[in-house]
Coordinates of C-alpha atoms and ligand atoms in Angstrom, one line a residue:
M1093 CA -43.2 -99.0 77.7
A1094 CA -46.2 -101.1 76.5
E1095 CA -49.2 -99.0 75.6
A1096 CA -52.3 -99.8 73.6
N1097 CA -53.9 -103.2 73.6
P1098 CA -51.0 -105.2 72.3
T1099 CA -53.2 -107.5 70.2
G1100 CA -54.4 -104.5 68.4
A1101 CA -57.8 -106.2 68.4
R1102 CA -60.9 -104.6 69.7
R1103 CA -62.3 -106.6 72.5
T1104 CA -65.9 -105.6 71.9
G1105 CA -67.7 -106.2 68.7
G1106 CA -67.2 -102.9 66.9
P1107 CA -69.6 -100.1 66.0
G1108 CA -73.2 -100.9 66.0
T1109 CA -72.8 -104.1 68.0
T1110 CA -74.1 -105.1 71.4
E1111 CA -72.1 -107.4 73.7
A1112 CA -73.1 -108.8 77.0
F1113 CA -70.9 -108.8 80.2
D1114 CA -71.3 -109.5 83.8
A1115 CA -69.5 -106.3 84.7
V1116 CA -68.2 -103.2 82.9
V1117 CA -65.6 -101.1 84.5
I1118 CA -64.7 -97.5 83.6
G1119 CA -61.0 -96.7 83.9
A1120 CA -57.6 -98.4 83.7
G1121 CA -56.0 -96.6 86.7
V1122 CA -55.2 -98.0 90.1
A1123 CA -58.8 -98.9 90.9
G1124 CA -60.0 -100.0 87.4
M1125 CA -57.0 -102.4 86.9
Y1126 CA -57.6 -104.0 90.2
Q1127 CA -61.3 -104.2 89.8
V1128 CA -61.0 -105.9 86.4
Y1129 CA -58.4 -108.3 87.8
R1130 CA -60.5 -109.3 90.8
L1131 CA -63.7 -110.0 88.8
R1132 CA -61.9 -111.8 86.1
E1133 CA -60.1 -114.0 88.6
K1134 CA -63.5 -114.9 90.1
G1135 CA -64.7 -116.0 86.7
F1136 CA -66.8 -113.0 85.7
R1137 CA -67.0 -111.8 82.1
V1138 CA -65.7 -108.3 82.6
R1139 CA -64.7 -105.5 80.3
G1140 CA -62.7 -102.4 81.1
I1141 CA -63.2 -99.2 79.1
E1142 CA -60.4 -96.6 79.1
A1143 CA -60.2 -93.3 77.3
G1144 CA -56.4 -93.2 77.2
S1145 CA -54.3 -95.4 75.0
G1146 CA -52.7 -97.1 78.0
V1147 CA -53.1 -98.0 81.6
G1148 CA -52.2 -95.7 84.5
G1149 CA -55.2 -93.4 85.1
T1150 CA -53.9 -90.3 86.9
W1151 CA -50.3 -91.4 86.1
Y1152 CA -51.1 -91.8 82.4
W1153 CA -52.8 -88.4 82.0
N1154 CA -50.7 -86.2 84.4
R1155 CA -47.3 -86.2 82.6
Y1156 CA -46.6 -82.5 83.1
P1157 CA -43.1 -81.4 84.1
G1158 CA -42.4 -82.3 87.7
A1159 CA -45.3 -84.6 88.2
R1160 CA -44.5 -86.8 91.2
V1161 CA -46.3 -88.9 93.8
D1162 CA -46.4 -87.6 97.4
S1163 CA -47.3 -90.8 99.2
Q1164 CA -44.1 -92.8 99.9
A1165 CA -43.5 -95.4 97.2
Y1166 CA -43.6 -98.3 99.7
I1167 CA -47.3 -97.5 100.5
Y1168 CA -48.3 -96.2 97.0
Q1169 CA -48.6 -99.7 95.6
Y1170 CA -50.9 -102.7 95.3
W1171 CA -51.4 -104.8 98.4
F1172 CA -53.1 -107.8 96.9
S1173 CA -50.0 -109.5 95.7
E1174 CA -46.7 -109.9 97.6
E1175 CA -45.3 -111.3 94.4
L1176 CA -45.8 -108.0 92.7
N1177 CA -44.2 -106.2 95.6
K1178 CA -41.1 -108.5 95.5
A1179 CA -40.7 -108.1 91.8
W1180 CA -40.7 -104.3 91.7
N1181 CA -37.9 -101.9 92.8
W1182 CA -38.6 -98.3 93.5
S1183 CA -35.8 -95.9 93.0
E1184 CA -36.7 -93.2 95.5
R1185 CA -39.2 -92.3 98.2
F1186 CA -41.5 -90.1 96.1
P1187 CA -41.1 -91.3 92.5
A1188 CA -41.8 -89.2 89.5
Q1189 CA -44.7 -89.8 87.1
P1190 CA -42.7 -91.9 84.6
E1191 CA -41.7 -94.4 87.3
T1192 CA -45.3 -94.7 88.7
E1193 CA -46.7 -95.1 85.2
A1194 CA -44.0 -97.8 84.5
Y1195 CA -45.1 -99.6 87.7
L1196 CA -48.7 -99.7 86.7
N1197 CA -47.7 -101.0 83.2
F1198 CA -45.6 -103.6 85.0
V1199 CA -48.7 -104.7 87.0
A1200 CA -50.8 -104.7 83.8
D1201 CA -48.1 -107.0 82.1
H1202 CA -47.8 -109.2 85.1
C1203 CA -51.5 -109.7 85.5
D1204 CA -52.1 -109.7 81.7
L1205 CA -54.8 -107.0 82.1
R1206 CA -54.7 -105.2 78.8
K1207 CA -56.6 -107.9 77.0
D1208 CA -59.6 -107.1 79.2
F1209 CA -59.6 -103.4 78.3
D1210 CA -60.8 -101.3 75.4
F1211 CA -58.4 -98.4 75.2
N1212 CA -59.0 -95.1 73.3
T1213 CA -62.7 -95.6 74.1
R1214 CA -64.9 -93.4 76.2
V1215 CA -68.2 -94.2 77.8
T1216 CA -70.7 -91.6 76.6
S1217 CA -73.9 -92.8 78.3
A1218 CA -75.2 -95.5 80.6
R1219 CA -78.8 -96.3 81.2
F1220 CA -80.4 -98.7 83.7
D1221 CA -83.0 -100.7 81.9
E1222 CA -85.7 -101.5 84.4
S1223 CA -87.3 -104.2 82.2
T1224 CA -84.1 -106.3 82.0
R1225 CA -82.6 -104.8 85.2
R1226 CA -79.3 -104.4 83.4
W1227 CA -77.2 -101.4 82.3
R1228 CA -76.8 -100.4 78.6
I1229 CA -73.6 -98.6 78.1
E1230 CA -72.7 -96.7 75.0
T1231 CA -69.2 -95.7 73.9
D1232 CA -67.9 -93.1 71.6
T1233 CA -66.8 -95.9 69.2
G1234 CA -70.4 -96.8 68.6
E1235 CA -70.6 -99.9 70.7
T1236 CA -73.2 -101.0 73.2
L1237 CA -72.3 -103.0 76.3
D1238 CA -75.0 -104.8 78.1
T1239 CA -74.0 -105.6 81.7
K1240 CA -75.4 -106.6 85.0
Y1241 CA -72.9 -104.6 87.1
F1242 CA -71.5 -101.1 86.2
I1243 CA -68.5 -100.1 88.1
T1244 CA -66.9 -96.7 87.8
C1245 CA -63.2 -96.4 88.5
A1246 CA -63.0 -93.1 86.7
G1247 CA -60.8 -91.2 89.2
M1248 CA -61.7 -88.3 91.5
L1249 CA -59.3 -85.9 89.8
S1250 CA -59.8 -86.8 86.1
A1251 CA -62.2 -84.2 84.8
P1252 CA -59.8 -81.3 84.1
L1253 CA -61.0 -77.7 84.2
S1254 CA -59.3 -77.0 80.9
A1255 CA -61.7 -74.4 79.5
A1256 CA -60.8 -72.0 82.3
F1257 CA -61.0 -68.6 80.6
A1258 CA -63.0 -66.8 77.9
G1259 CA -61.0 -66.2 74.8
Q1260 CA -58.7 -69.2 75.1
D1261 CA -59.3 -70.2 71.5
S1262 CA -58.1 -66.8 70.4
F1263 CA -54.6 -67.3 71.9
E1264 CA -51.9 -67.3 69.2
G1265 CA -49.5 -69.4 71.4
Q1266 CA -50.1 -72.8 72.8
V1267 CA -52.3 -73.7 75.8
F1268 CA -52.0 -76.9 77.8
H1269 CA -53.9 -78.1 80.8
T1270 CA -51.5 -80.1 83.0
A1271 CA -53.7 -83.2 82.9
R1272 CA -53.5 -83.2 79.1
W1273 CA -49.8 -82.7 78.8
P1274 CA -48.5 -84.1 75.4
K1275 CA -46.5 -87.3 75.6
E1276 CA -43.9 -85.8 73.4
G1277 CA -43.4 -83.0 75.8
V1278 CA -43.4 -79.2 75.2
A1279 CA -40.3 -77.1 74.2
L1280 CA -40.1 -74.4 76.8
A1281 CA -36.6 -73.1 76.2
G1282 CA -36.5 -69.4 75.4
K1283 CA -40.3 -69.2 75.5
R1284 CA -42.4 -66.8 77.6
V1285 CA -44.4 -69.2 79.7
G1286 CA -47.3 -68.5 81.9
V1287 CA -48.6 -70.8 84.6
V1288 CA -52.1 -70.3 86.1
G1289 CA -52.6 -72.0 89.4
T1290 CA -50.5 -72.8 92.5
G1291 CA -52.1 -75.9 93.8
A1292 CA -50.1 -79.2 94.2
T1293 CA -49.8 -79.4 90.4
G1294 CA -48.9 -75.8 89.7
I1295 CA -46.2 -76.0 92.4
Q1296 CA -44.6 -79.0 90.9
V1297 CA -44.7 -77.4 87.4
I1298 CA -43.3 -74.1 88.6
Q1299 CA -40.4 -75.5 90.6
T1300 CA -39.5 -77.7 87.7
I1301 CA -39.7 -75.3 84.8
A1302 CA -38.2 -72.2 86.5
G1303 CA -34.9 -71.9 84.7
Q1304 CA -36.1 -74.0 81.7
A1305 CA -38.5 -71.5 80.3
G1306 CA -37.1 -68.2 78.9
H1307 CA -39.3 -66.3 81.2
L1308 CA -41.9 -67.6 83.6
K1309 CA -45.0 -65.7 84.8
V1310 CA -46.9 -67.3 87.7
F1311 CA -50.5 -66.2 88.0
M1312 CA -51.3 -66.8 91.7
R1313 CA -54.7 -66.3 93.3
T1314 CA -54.3 -68.2 96.6
P1315 CA -50.9 -68.8 98.2
Q1316 CA -50.2 -72.2 99.7
Y1317 CA -48.9 -73.6 102.9
I1318 CA -46.2 -76.0 101.8
I1319 CA -44.0 -78.7 103.2
P1320 CA -40.5 -79.3 101.8
M1321 CA -40.3 -82.9 100.4
R1322 CA -37.5 -85.1 101.6
N1323 CA -36.9 -87.5 98.8
P1324 CA -33.9 -89.8 99.3
K1325 CA -33.0 -92.4 96.7
Y1326 CA -33.5 -95.9 97.9
D1327 CA -30.7 -98.4 98.0
D1328 CA -30.9 -102.2 98.1
A1329 CA -31.0 -102.2 101.9
D1330 CA -34.0 -99.8 101.9
R1331 CA -35.8 -101.9 99.3
E1332 CA -35.2 -105.1 101.2
A1333 CA -36.5 -103.6 104.4
H1334 CA -39.7 -102.4 102.7
K1335 CA -40.2 -105.9 101.1
A1336 CA -39.6 -107.6 104.5
G1337 CA -42.2 -105.3 106.0
F1338 CA -44.8 -105.8 103.3
Q1339 CA -47.3 -107.8 105.3
A1340 CA -47.2 -105.7 108.4
M1341 CA -47.5 -102.5 106.3
R1342 CA -50.4 -103.9 104.4
Q1343 CA -52.2 -104.4 107.7
R1344 CA -51.2 -101.0 109.1
V1345 CA -52.3 -98.7 106.3
Q1346 CA -55.8 -100.1 106.4
R1347 CA -56.5 -98.7 109.9
T1348 CA -54.7 -95.3 110.0
F1349 CA -56.5 -92.0 109.6
A1350 CA -55.5 -91.4 106.0
G1351 CA -54.3 -94.8 104.7
F1352 CA -50.6 -93.9 105.2
D1353 CA -48.1 -95.7 107.5
Y1354 CA -48.1 -92.7 109.9
D1355 CA -51.0 -91.7 112.0
F1356 CA -52.1 -89.1 114.6
P1357 CA -50.6 -90.1 117.9
E1358 CA -52.6 -90.4 121.1
R1359 CA -50.9 -87.3 122.8
S1360 CA -53.0 -84.2 123.2
F1361 CA -51.8 -80.9 121.9
H1362 CA -53.1 -79.2 125.1
D1363 CA -51.2 -81.5 127.4
M1364 CA -47.9 -80.2 126.0
T1365 CA -46.0 -77.0 126.6
V1366 CA -45.4 -74.6 123.7
Q1367 CA -41.8 -75.7 123.7
E1368 CA -42.7 -79.4 123.6
R1369 CA -45.2 -78.8 120.8
R1370 CA -42.5 -76.9 118.9
A1371 CA -40.1 -79.8 119.3
V1372 CA -42.7 -82.2 118.0
M1373 CA -43.4 -80.0 115.0
E1374 CA -39.7 -79.6 114.2
E1375 CA -39.3 -83.4 114.3
I1376 CA -42.2 -84.2 112.1
W1377 CA -41.4 -81.3 109.7
A1378 CA -37.9 -82.8 109.2
D1379 CA -39.6 -86.0 107.9
G1380 CA -40.4 -84.1 104.7
S1381 CA -43.7 -85.9 104.1
L1382 CA -47.4 -85.3 104.5
S1383 CA -47.0 -86.6 108.1
F1384 CA -46.8 -83.0 109.2
W1385 CA -50.4 -82.7 108.0
L1386 CA -51.8 -86.1 108.6
A1387 CA -49.9 -87.3 111.7
S1388 CA -49.0 -84.3 113.9
F1389 CA -51.9 -82.8 115.9
A1390 CA -55.4 -84.0 115.0
E1391 CA -56.7 -81.0 116.9
M1392 CA -55.6 -78.7 114.1
F1393 CA -58.6 -79.8 112.1
V1394 CA -61.1 -78.7 114.6
D1395 CA -59.6 -76.1 117.0
P1396 CA -58.9 -72.7 115.5
A1397 CA -56.2 -71.9 118.2
V1398 CA -54.3 -75.1 117.5
N1399 CA -54.6 -74.6 113.8
E1400 CA -53.2 -71.1 114.1
E1401 CA -50.2 -72.3 116.1
V1402 CA -49.4 -74.9 113.5
S1403 CA -50.1 -72.4 110.7
E1404 CA -47.8 -69.9 112.2
F1405 CA -45.1 -72.6 112.5
V1406 CA -45.3 -73.2 108.8
R1407 CA -45.4 -69.5 108.0
E1408 CA -42.2 -69.1 109.9
K1409 CA -40.6 -71.8 107.9
M1410 CA -41.6 -70.1 104.7
R1411 CA -40.5 -66.7 105.9
E1412 CA -37.0 -68.1 106.6
R1413 CA -36.8 -68.9 102.9
I1414 CA -38.1 -65.6 101.5
K1415 CA -36.3 -62.7 102.9
D1416 CA -38.0 -60.1 100.6
P1417 CA -41.0 -59.0 102.8
E1418 CA -43.1 -57.9 99.8
L1419 CA -42.7 -61.3 98.2
A1420 CA -43.2 -63.1 101.5
A1421 CA -46.5 -61.2 102.0
K1422 CA -47.7 -62.5 98.7
L1423 CA -46.5 -66.1 99.0
I1424 CA -47.4 -66.8 102.6
P1425 CA -51.0 -67.6 103.3
T1426 CA -52.8 -65.8 106.1
T1427 CA -56.5 -66.0 105.2
Y1428 CA -57.1 -69.6 105.9
G1429 CA -55.6 -72.3 108.2
F1430 CA -52.9 -74.8 107.5
G1431 CA -54.3 -78.2 106.4
T1432 CA -57.8 -77.0 105.7
H1433 CA -57.2 -77.9 102.1
R1434 CA -54.7 -80.1 100.3
V1435 CA -51.1 -79.4 101.4
P1436 CA -48.5 -79.8 98.7
L1437 CA -45.0 -81.1 99.2
E1438 CA -42.4 -79.1 97.3
T1439 CA -38.8 -78.8 96.4
R1440 CA -37.3 -75.3 96.2
Y1441 CA -40.7 -73.9 95.1
L1442 CA -40.3 -70.6 97.0
E1443 CA -36.7 -70.2 95.7
A1444 CA -38.1 -70.2 92.1
F1445 CA -39.5 -66.8 92.8
L1446 CA -36.1 -65.4 93.7
R1447 CA -34.9 -66.0 90.1
P1448 CA -34.7 -63.0 87.8
D1449 CA -36.5 -64.9 85.1
V1450 CA -39.5 -65.8 87.2
E1451 CA -42.2 -63.2 87.9
L1452 CA -45.2 -63.5 90.3
V1453 CA -48.4 -62.0 89.2
D1454 CA -50.8 -61.8 92.1
V1455 CA -54.2 -62.0 90.6
R1456 CA -56.1 -61.5 93.8
E1457 CA -56.3 -57.8 93.2
A1458 CA -56.6 -57.9 89.4
P1459 CA -58.1 -61.2 88.4
I1460 CA -57.5 -62.8 85.0
E1461 CA -60.3 -61.5 82.8
C1462 CA -59.7 -63.4 79.6
I1463 CA -57.2 -64.7 77.2
V1464 CA -56.4 -62.5 74.2
P1465 CA -54.3 -63.4 71.2
K1466 CA -51.1 -62.2 72.7
G1467 CA -51.6 -63.6 76.2
V1468 CA -53.4 -63.2 79.5
M1469 CA -55.4 -60.0 80.2
T1470 CA -56.0 -59.1 83.8
A1471 CA -58.7 -56.8 85.2
D1472 CA -56.3 -53.8 85.4
G1473 CA -56.1 -53.9 81.6
T1474 CA -52.6 -55.4 81.5
V1475 CA -51.9 -57.9 78.7
H1476 CA -49.2 -60.4 79.9
E1477 CA -47.7 -61.5 76.6
L1478 CA -46.9 -65.2 76.4
D1479 CA -45.9 -67.9 74.0
I1480 CA -47.2 -70.8 76.1
L1481 CA -49.9 -70.9 78.7
I1482 CA -50.0 -73.7 81.2
L1483 CA -53.3 -74.2 83.0
A1484 CA -52.7 -75.8 86.4
T1485 CA -56.3 -75.0 87.2
G1486 CA -57.4 -78.2 88.7
F1487 CA -60.4 -80.5 88.2
D1488 CA -64.1 -80.9 88.7
A1489 CA -63.2 -83.3 91.4
G1490 CA -65.2 -86.3 92.6
T1491 CA -68.3 -85.7 90.6
G1492 CA -66.9 -84.4 87.2
A1493 CA -65.8 -87.8 85.9
L1494 CA -69.3 -89.1 86.1
T1495 CA -71.4 -86.0 85.4
R1496 CA -69.6 -85.7 82.1
I1497 CA -71.2 -89.1 81.2
D1498 CA -75.0 -89.3 80.7
I1499 CA -75.8 -91.8 83.5
R1500 CA -79.5 -92.6 83.9
G1501 CA -80.8 -94.6 86.8
R1502 CA -84.3 -95.8 87.8
G1503 CA -87.1 -93.8 86.1
G1504 CA -84.6 -92.1 83.8
R1505 CA -83.1 -90.0 86.6
S1506 CA -79.9 -88.3 85.7
L1507 CA -76.8 -88.5 87.9
K1508 CA -75.7 -85.2 86.5
D1509 CA -79.0 -83.5 87.5
D1510 CA -79.0 -85.2 90.9
W1511 CA -75.5 -84.2 91.7
N1512 CA -75.9 -80.7 90.3
A1513 CA -78.7 -80.3 92.9
D1514 CA -77.0 -82.2 95.8
I1515 CA -73.9 -84.4 96.0
R1516 CA -75.0 -87.6 97.7
T1517 CA -73.8 -91.2 97.8
T1518 CA -74.0 -94.2 100.1
M1519 CA -70.5 -94.5 101.6
G1520 CA -69.1 -93.4 98.2
L1521 CA -69.9 -96.9 97.0
M1522 CA -73.4 -96.6 95.5
V1523 CA -76.1 -94.0 94.9
H1524 CA -79.8 -94.4 95.7
G1525 CA -81.7 -94.6 92.5
Y1526 CA -78.9 -96.3 90.5
P1527 CA -79.1 -100.0 91.1
N1528 CA -76.1 -102.1 90.5
L1529 CA -73.9 -99.0 89.9
F1530 CA -70.8 -99.2 92.1
T1531 CA -68.4 -96.2 92.4
T1532 CA -64.9 -95.8 93.6
A1533 CA -63.2 -92.5 94.4
A1534 CA -66.7 -91.0 94.5
P1535 CA -67.8 -88.3 97.0
L1536 CA -68.4 -89.1 100.6
A1537 CA -65.7 -91.7 101.1
P1538 CA -62.1 -91.1 102.2
S1539 CA -61.0 -92.1 98.7
A1540 CA -62.5 -88.9 97.4
A1541 CA -59.4 -87.0 98.8
L1542 CA -58.3 -87.8 102.3
C1543 CA -56.4 -91.0 101.7
N1544 CA -53.3 -92.6 100.3
M1545 CA -55.2 -93.6 97.2
T1546 CA -53.9 -97.1 96.7
T1547 CA -55.0 -98.0 100.2
C1548 CA -58.6 -96.7 99.8
L1549 CA -59.2 -97.8 96.2
Q1550 CA -58.2 -101.4 96.9
Q1551 CA -60.5 -101.4 99.9
Q1552 CA -63.4 -100.2 97.8
V1553 CA -62.7 -102.6 95.0
D1554 CA -62.6 -105.5 97.6
W1555 CA -65.9 -104.4 99.1
I1556 CA -67.6 -104.1 95.7
T1557 CA -66.2 -107.5 94.6
D1558 CA -67.4 -109.2 97.9
C1559 CA -70.8 -107.6 97.4
I1560 CA -71.1 -108.9 93.9
L1561 CA -70.0 -112.4 95.1
Y1562 CA -72.6 -112.2 97.8
M1563 CA -75.3 -111.3 95.4
E1564 CA -74.3 -114.1 93.0
S1565 CA -74.2 -116.6 95.9
Q1566 CA -77.7 -115.6 97.0
G1567 CA -79.1 -115.4 93.5
H1568 CA -79.8 -111.6 93.7
R1569 CA -80.1 -109.6 90.5
V1570 CA -80.3 -106.1 91.9
I1571 CA -78.8 -104.2 94.8
E1572 CA -79.5 -100.5 95.7
P1573 CA -79.0 -98.5 98.8
T1574 CA -82.2 -97.5 100.5
K1575 CA -83.0 -93.8 100.6
A1576 CA -83.1 -94.0 104.4
F1577 CA -79.6 -95.5 104.6
E1578 CA -78.2 -93.0 102.2
D1579 CA -79.8 -90.2 104.2
S1580 CA -78.2 -91.5 107.3
W1581 CA -74.7 -91.7 105.6
V1582 CA -75.0 -88.2 104.2
A1583 CA -76.0 -86.9 107.7
H1584 CA -73.1 -88.7 109.3
H1585 CA -70.7 -87.4 106.7
D1586 CA -71.9 -83.9 107.2
A1587 CA -71.8 -84.1 110.9
V1588 CA -68.2 -85.3 110.9
A1589 CA -67.2 -82.7 108.2
D1590 CA -69.0 -79.8 109.9
A1591 CA -67.1 -80.3 113.1
T1592 CA -63.9 -79.5 111.2
L1593 CA -62.3 -76.3 109.8
V1594 CA -62.0 -77.9 106.4
T1595 CA -65.6 -76.9 105.5
K1596 CA -64.8 -73.3 106.2
T1597 CA -62.0 -73.0 103.5
D1598 CA -62.7 -72.8 99.8
S1599 CA -61.0 -75.4 97.6
W1600 CA -61.8 -78.3 95.4
Y1601 CA -62.4 -80.3 98.6
M1602 CA -65.6 -78.3 99.0
G1603 CA -66.4 -78.1 95.3
S1604 CA -66.0 -74.3 95.5
N1605 CA -63.6 -74.3 92.5
V1606 CA -66.5 -75.0 90.1
A1607 CA -69.1 -72.4 89.7
G1608 CA -72.5 -73.6 90.8
K1609 CA -71.3 -76.9 92.3
P1610 CA -73.2 -77.7 95.5
R1611 CA -71.0 -77.1 98.5
R1612 CA -70.2 -80.3 100.5
L1613 CA -66.9 -81.8 101.7
L1614 CA -66.2 -84.3 98.9
S1615 CA -64.2 -86.6 101.1
Y1616 CA -65.4 -88.4 104.2
I1617 CA -63.2 -87.1 107.0
G1618 CA -64.0 -89.7 109.7
G1619 CA -60.8 -91.6 108.9
V1620 CA -59.8 -94.6 106.7
G1621 CA -59.8 -97.1 109.5
G1622 CA -63.2 -96.1 110.8
Y1623 CA -64.7 -96.0 107.3
R1624 CA -63.3 -99.5 106.5
Q1625 CA -64.9 -100.8 109.7
K1626 CA -68.3 -99.3 108.7
C1627 CA -68.0 -100.9 105.3
E1628 CA -67.2 -104.3 106.8
D1629 CA -70.0 -104.0 109.3
V1630 CA -72.5 -103.4 106.5
A1631 CA -71.3 -106.4 104.6
A1632 CA -71.3 -108.6 107.8
R1633 CA -74.9 -107.6 108.3
H1634 CA -75.8 -108.9 104.8
Y1635 CA -75.8 -105.4 103.3
E1636 CA -78.0 -103.8 105.8
G1637 CA -79.3 -100.5 104.4
F1638 CA -79.4 -101.9 100.9
S1639 CA -82.4 -103.5 99.2
L1640 CA -81.6 -106.7 97.3
A1641 CA -83.9 -108.3 94.9
R1642 CA -84.0 -111.6 93.0
Ligands
LIG3062 P1 -56.1 -77.3 92.5 O1 -55.6 -77.7 93.8 O2 -57.6 -77.2 92.4 O3 -55.4 -75.9 92.1 C1 -55.9 -75.1 91.0 C2 -55.2 -73.8 91.1 O4 -55.6 -73.1 90.0 C3 -55.4 -73.0 92.3 O5 -54.3 -72.4 92.7 C4 -56.5 -72.1 91.9 O6 -56.6 -70.9 92.6 C5 -56.0 -71.8 90.5 N1 -57.1 -71.2 89.6 C6 -58.2 -71.9 89.1 N2 -58.9 -71.0 88.4 C7 -58.3 -69.8 88.5 C8 -58.5 -68.5 88.0 N3 -59.6 -68.3 87.3 N4 -57.7 -67.5 88.2 C9 -56.6 -67.8 89.0 N5 -56.2 -68.9 89.5 C10 -57.1 -70.0 89.2 O7 -55.6 -78.3 91.4 P2 -54.3 -79.1 91.2 O8 -53.1 -78.2 91.6 O9 -54.3 -79.7 89.9 O10 -54.4 -80.2 92.4 C11 -55.5 -81.0 92.5 C12 -55.2 -82.1 93.4 O11 -54.5 -83.1 92.7 C13 -54.3 -81.8 94.5 O12 -55.0 -81.2 95.6 C14 -53.9 -83.2 94.9 O13 -54.8 -83.9 95.6 C15 -53.7 -83.8 93.5 N6 -52.3 -83.7 93.1 C16 -51.5 -84.6 93.7 C17 -50.2 -84.6 93.4 C18 -49.2 -85.6 94.1 O14 -49.6 -86.5 94.7 N7 -48.0 -85.4 94.0 C19 -49.7 -83.6 92.5 C20 -50.6 -82.8 91.9 C21 -51.9 -82.8 92.2 P3 -57.6 -70.8 93.9 O15 -57.0 -71.7 94.9 O16 -57.6 -69.4 94.2 O17 -58.9 -71.3 93.4

């Protein structure tokens, strides 16, 4: 697989130099690659900056055992080119990380994207210069990039919470955060391995390494509702059918609730008998995808009684698989409702706990206190001795990728300070006070969580590109959302969010996994189709709600 810039040459001038661009893009993931491509094809001088040594973003960094997509392959793809679609063949419905990373490398090759990126380079700071009305961007390689447009495609789950516990440095074994898994892999055979975290990542790790490690201890604080993944291999006929349906699917995913092919049906939960509802749930459950969450009963997000009926259905399914009542009591959630935070797909995750070499440590009663040289110490004084500690502890989602950079807008205001006080954006696309800064996968848009990411990221990149083209055609130098428009978007976002049960459950969706982070649903939950329409309306009204200046 191709990796670093194949020319080996740095694109920017080297330490101490300043180079001018029309646009600088952070990130060589799904969004960044497409953003660089779109602007380059329109003739802009654009440079991408990527911390990793290759393209792929999420699929470059998250190479932990078992990492796998849970959007179907035929929708987790680029929509801008049917040629790409025709030239690529997926092997299965939910491909593993190496295949997804290979796909993104294939796209980079096909579109000749690497020459427009600086790899192994991090943006450390970015400052809007009010005298030139341009951004000055500094990198950790000592270069300065001077640019009119600054576009962040830094990912919503890219700032790992890797310093999770006091004393980590004292550990005599090895510690890995899942999002920084070594490319060469980690030898687990015969080792005492601990995994902290049972989110979507932890589940994939646990179900994969159970039986590989000598002994596995799972430190679980919050049990998860899960859906068994159905992951058939594709044959040529499947692939042909997907390719034939490309154009129709491209249209469809733009308008559904979560950017998938499936959607909530019109039928009402309350118009059906219990038996009818049960039959519907059985049928969708058997699909083995996120459709049970995002295309069953929309009422589950707002009505506690509906949510409880769906939750109980899932609990029953889980109980059937864990006969041991003590284990079932630990592994089956009861304190929050199904779907009020991210639902993972899994494959024999529960069965991992039935193995003699896998042990569940419930850290609700005795939380992890610190890491000591021999392992993990819990509040009851037990030291769980380990050789390897895997942190599946998640991310500072949505905001972390940008607050870890010193971004300064008008008047020197700091995005970190602003978002530490209150997480606000205008449609997740721009932030008041930060002219000509465009964001993807940022808070308050569906792409911050509730979306098939390729659908939403491409929509945002297209909106940003169209906006830039509009500005250029009108001779504008600066665009910035007005405070009033941002206020109205935040109020709308909150109103939609507060009507749901999602805001009542703690998770990274609400920022509650990071101490001190302001509480707000990170993702817009008004639906992908509706969001797209609102974005299109703003553009059609010549960027109403934004101030533009020549
Ligand atoms: P996560 O959902 O935030 O889960 C982090 C886990 O670490 C939780 O179980 C959390 O427990 C636990 N944890 C954190 N600090 C802890 C502590 N001090 N003590 C004990 N437990 C602690 O992160 P993630 O699993 O990396 O997933 C993040 C998101 O990435 C997912 O929701 C999903 O959107 C995406 N993802 C997608 C895929 C896919 O598409 N296939 C795969 C993996 C991830 P609490 O819940 O109690 O806080």
